[in-house]
Amino acid sequence: MDIVQLEKLHEFFNESVGAHRDMSMELVSLDNGKVELIMPFQEKHSAHRVDGGLHPGALAAAIDSTCGFVIMLNMEKAQAIVTINLRLDHIHPSPAGEDVRIYAECYQIHQGFAYVKAHAQDLSGEELLCNAVGVFKLGSAGPDLVPEIFKSRS
């Protein structure tokens, strides 16, 4: 995917994908089927928890959205995507008032399914917050996603 396609895809996610838009996810890097995003801390996602960290449900939604983003980076053509199974292991609460770094890798696309692993860390990279693995169905019912992004791919 060239830089123009990548910018269009990230813009699409920021404007159209509910969780991605609501959480103001920021693209940090991508490399060989992997992506790194930052979820900026927002009080509305802390659910006013006593410890001041992100609510685990908000982190789960951010991870699911990041997985969808990395799958789209690896697809040959635009297709609707649906989460079939997403297993999350919440290991440590997120630090109070801090952004969270999310990594995801689409390691296999086979027979209409995408397989992804992901994890979230604090910004320093010292604390693993959540680990995830997921299976996503490609070409499910629903509109194809921004087909113009994929037109010049070979």
CSV table of C-alpha atoms in Angstrom, one decimal:
chain,number,residue,atom,x,y,z
A,1,MET,CA,0.0,0.0,0.0
A,2,ASP,CA,1.5,3.3,-1.0
A,3,ILE,CA,1.5,6.4,1.2
A,4,VAL,CA,-1.5,8.0,-0.4
A,5,GLN,CA,-3.6,4.8,0.1
A,6,LEU,CA,-2.4,4.6,3.7
A,7,GLU,CA,-3.4,8.1,4.4
A,8,LYS,CA,-6.8,7.5,2.8
A,9,LEU,CA,-7.3,4.3,4.9
A,10,HIS,CA,-6.3,6.1,8.2
A,11,GLU,CA,-8.6,9.0,7.3
A,12,PHE,CA,-11.4,6.5,6.6
A,13,PHE,CA,-10.9,4.9,10.0
A,14,ASN,CA,-10.8,8.2,11.8
A,15,GLU,CA,-14.0,9.4,10.2
A,16,SER,CA,-16.1,6.3,9.7
A,17,VAL,CA,-15.2,3.5,12.2
A,18,GLY,CA,-17.0,4.3,15.4
A,19,ALA,CA,-14.5,3.1,18.0
A,20,HIS,CA,-11.5,4.4,16.0
A,21,ARG,CA,-13.2,7.8,15.6
A,22,ASP,CA,-14.4,8.1,19.2
A,23,MET,CA,-11.0,7.2,20.6
A,24,SER,CA,-8.9,9.5,18.3
A,25,MET,CA,-6.5,6.7,17.5
A,26,GLU,CA,-3.1,8.0,16.1
A,27,LEU,CA,-1.0,6.0,13.6
A,28,VAL,CA,2.6,5.7,14.8
A,29,SER,CA,4.1,3.1,12.4
A,30,LEU,CA,3.5,0.2,10.2
A,31,ASP,CA,5.8,-2.5,8.9
A,32,ASN,CA,5.3,-5.8,7.1
A,33,GLY,CA,1.7,-6.5,8.2
A,34,LYS,CA,2.1,-4.9,11.6
A,35,VAL,CA,0.7,-1.6,12.9
A,36,GLU,CA,1.3,0.5,16.0
A,37,LEU,CA,-1.3,3.0,17.1
A,38,ILE,CA,-1.6,5.2,20.2
A,39,MET,CA,-4.9,5.6,22.0
A,40,PRO,CA,-4.8,9.0,23.7
A,41,PHE,CA,-6.2,9.1,27.2
A,42,GLN,CA,-9.6,10.7,27.4
A,43,GLU,CA,-11.5,11.0,30.7
A,44,LYS,CA,-14.7,9.7,29.0
A,45,HIS,CA,-13.0,6.3,28.5
A,46,SER,CA,-11.9,6.0,32.1
A,47,ALA,CA,-15.5,5.5,33.4
A,48,HIS,CA,-14.4,7.5,36.4
A,49,ARG,CA,-12.5,4.5,37.7
A,50,VAL,CA,-10.9,5.0,41.1
A,51,ASP,CA,-7.4,4.4,39.7
A,52,GLY,CA,-7.9,6.8,36.8
A,53,GLY,CA,-6.9,4.4,34.1
A,54,LEU,CA,-8.8,3.4,30.9
A,55,HIS,CA,-11.8,1.2,31.3
A,56,PRO,CA,-11.0,-2.4,30.1
A,57,GLY,CA,-14.0,-2.2,27.7
A,58,ALA,CA,-12.6,0.9,26.1
A,59,LEU,CA,-9.2,-0.8,25.7
A,60,ALA,CA,-10.9,-3.9,24.2
A,61,ALA,CA,-12.8,-1.7,21.6
A,62,ALA,CA,-9.5,0.0,20.7
A,63,ILE,CA,-7.7,-3.3,20.2
A,64,ASP,CA,-10.6,-4.6,18.1
A,65,SER,CA,-10.4,-1.5,15.9
A,66,THR,CA,-6.7,-1.7,15.6
A,67,CYS,CA,-7.0,-5.4,14.5
A,68,GLY,CA,-9.5,-4.3,11.8
A,69,PHE,CA,-7.1,-1.6,10.7
A,70,VAL,CA,-4.2,-4.0,10.3
A,71,ILE,CA,-6.3,-6.5,8.4
A,72,MET,CA,-7.3,-3.8,5.9
A,73,LEU,CA,-3.6,-3.1,5.4
A,74,ASN,CA,-3.1,-6.7,4.4
A,75,MET,CA,-6.2,-7.3,2.2
A,76,GLU,CA,-5.9,-7.6,-1.6
A,77,LYS,CA,-9.3,-6.0,-2.2
A,78,ALA,CA,-11.8,-4.0,-0.2
A,79,GLN,CA,-14.2,-6.2,1.8
A,80,ALA,CA,-16.4,-5.9,4.8
A,81,ILE,CA,-14.8,-7.3,8.0
A,82,VAL,CA,-16.5,-8.8,11.0
A,83,THR,CA,-15.0,-9.9,14.3
A,84,ILE,CA,-15.7,-13.6,14.8
A,85,ASN,CA,-13.6,-14.2,18.0
A,86,LEU,CA,-11.4,-11.8,20.0
A,87,ARG,CA,-9.8,-13.2,23.1
A,88,LEU,CA,-8.5,-10.6,25.4
A,89,ASP,CA,-6.3,-11.2,28.5
A,90,HIS,CA,-6.3,-8.1,30.7
A,91,ILE,CA,-3.0,-8.3,32.5
A,92,HIS,CA,-2.5,-5.0,34.2
A,93,PRO,CA,-4.6,-1.8,34.5
A,94,SER,CA,-3.6,1.1,32.4
A,95,PRO,CA,-1.7,3.9,34.1
A,96,ALA,CA,-3.8,6.7,35.4
A,97,GLY,CA,-4.3,9.5,32.8
A,98,GLU,CA,-1.8,8.0,30.3
A,99,ASP,CA,-2.0,7.2,26.6
A,100,VAL,CA,-1.8,3.5,25.6
A,101,ARG,CA,0.3,2.0,22.7
A,102,ILE,CA,-1.4,-0.8,20.8
A,103,TYR,CA,0.4,-3.1,18.4
A,104,ALA,CA,-1.4,-5.5,16.0
A,105,GLU,CA,-0.1,-8.0,13.4
A,106,CYS,CA,-2.2,-9.8,10.8
A,107,TYR,CA,-0.2,-13.0,10.5
A,108,GLN,CA,-2.4,-15.1,8.3
A,109,ILE,CA,-5.3,-14.6,5.8
A,110,HIS,CA,-6.7,-17.9,4.6
A,111,GLN,CA,-10.0,-19.0,3.0
A,112,GLY,CA,-11.8,-15.8,3.9
A,113,PHE,CA,-10.5,-15.5,7.5
A,114,ALA,CA,-7.9,-13.2,8.9
A,115,TYR,CA,-5.9,-14.1,12.0
A,116,VAL,CA,-4.5,-11.3,14.2
A,117,LYS,CA,-2.5,-11.0,17.4
A,118,ALA,CA,-2.3,-7.8,19.3
A,119,HIS,CA,-1.2,-6.3,22.6
A,120,ALA,CA,-1.4,-3.0,24.5
A,121,GLN,CA,1.4,-1.4,26.6
A,122,ASP,CA,2.0,1.7,28.5
A,123,LEU,CA,3.9,4.4,26.5
A,124,SER,CA,7.2,3.4,28.1
A,125,GLY,CA,6.8,-0.2,26.9
A,126,GLU,CA,7.6,-1.5,30.3
A,127,GLU,CA,4.1,-2.7,31.3
A,128,LEU,CA,2.0,-5.1,29.3
A,129,LEU,CA,-1.6,-4.2,29.8
A,130,CYS,CA,-3.5,-6.6,27.5
A,131,ASN,CA,-2.8,-9.4,25.1
A,132,ALA,CA,-5.2,-10.4,22.4
A,133,VAL,CA,-5.7,-12.9,19.5
A,134,GLY,CA,-8.6,-12.8,17.1
A,135,VAL,CA,-10.2,-14.3,14.1
A,136,PHE,CA,-12.1,-12.0,11.6
A,137,LYS,CA,-14.3,-13.0,8.7
A,138,LEU,CA,-13.6,-11.2,5.4
A,139,GLY,CA,-16.4,-10.6,2.8
A,140,SER,CA,-19.2,-10.8,5.4
A,141,ALA,CA,-22.5,-9.1,4.8
A,142,GLY,CA,-22.2,-5.4,4.7
A,143,PRO,CA,-20.7,-2.7,2.4
A,144,ASP,CA,-17.2,-3.1,1.0
A,145,LEU,CA,-14.9,-0.7,2.7
A,146,VAL,CA,-13.5,2.2,0.7
A,147,PRO,CA,-12.7,0.3,-2.5
A,148,GLU,CA,-10.9,3.3,-4.1
A,149,ILE,CA,-8.1,2.8,-1.6
A,150,PHE,CA,-7.3,-0.6,-3.1
A,151,LYS,CA,-7.5,0.3,-6.8
A,152,SER,CA,-3.8,0.8,-7.5
A,153,ARG,CA,-2.6,-2.2,-5.5
A,154,SER,CA,-0.9,-4.9,-7.5
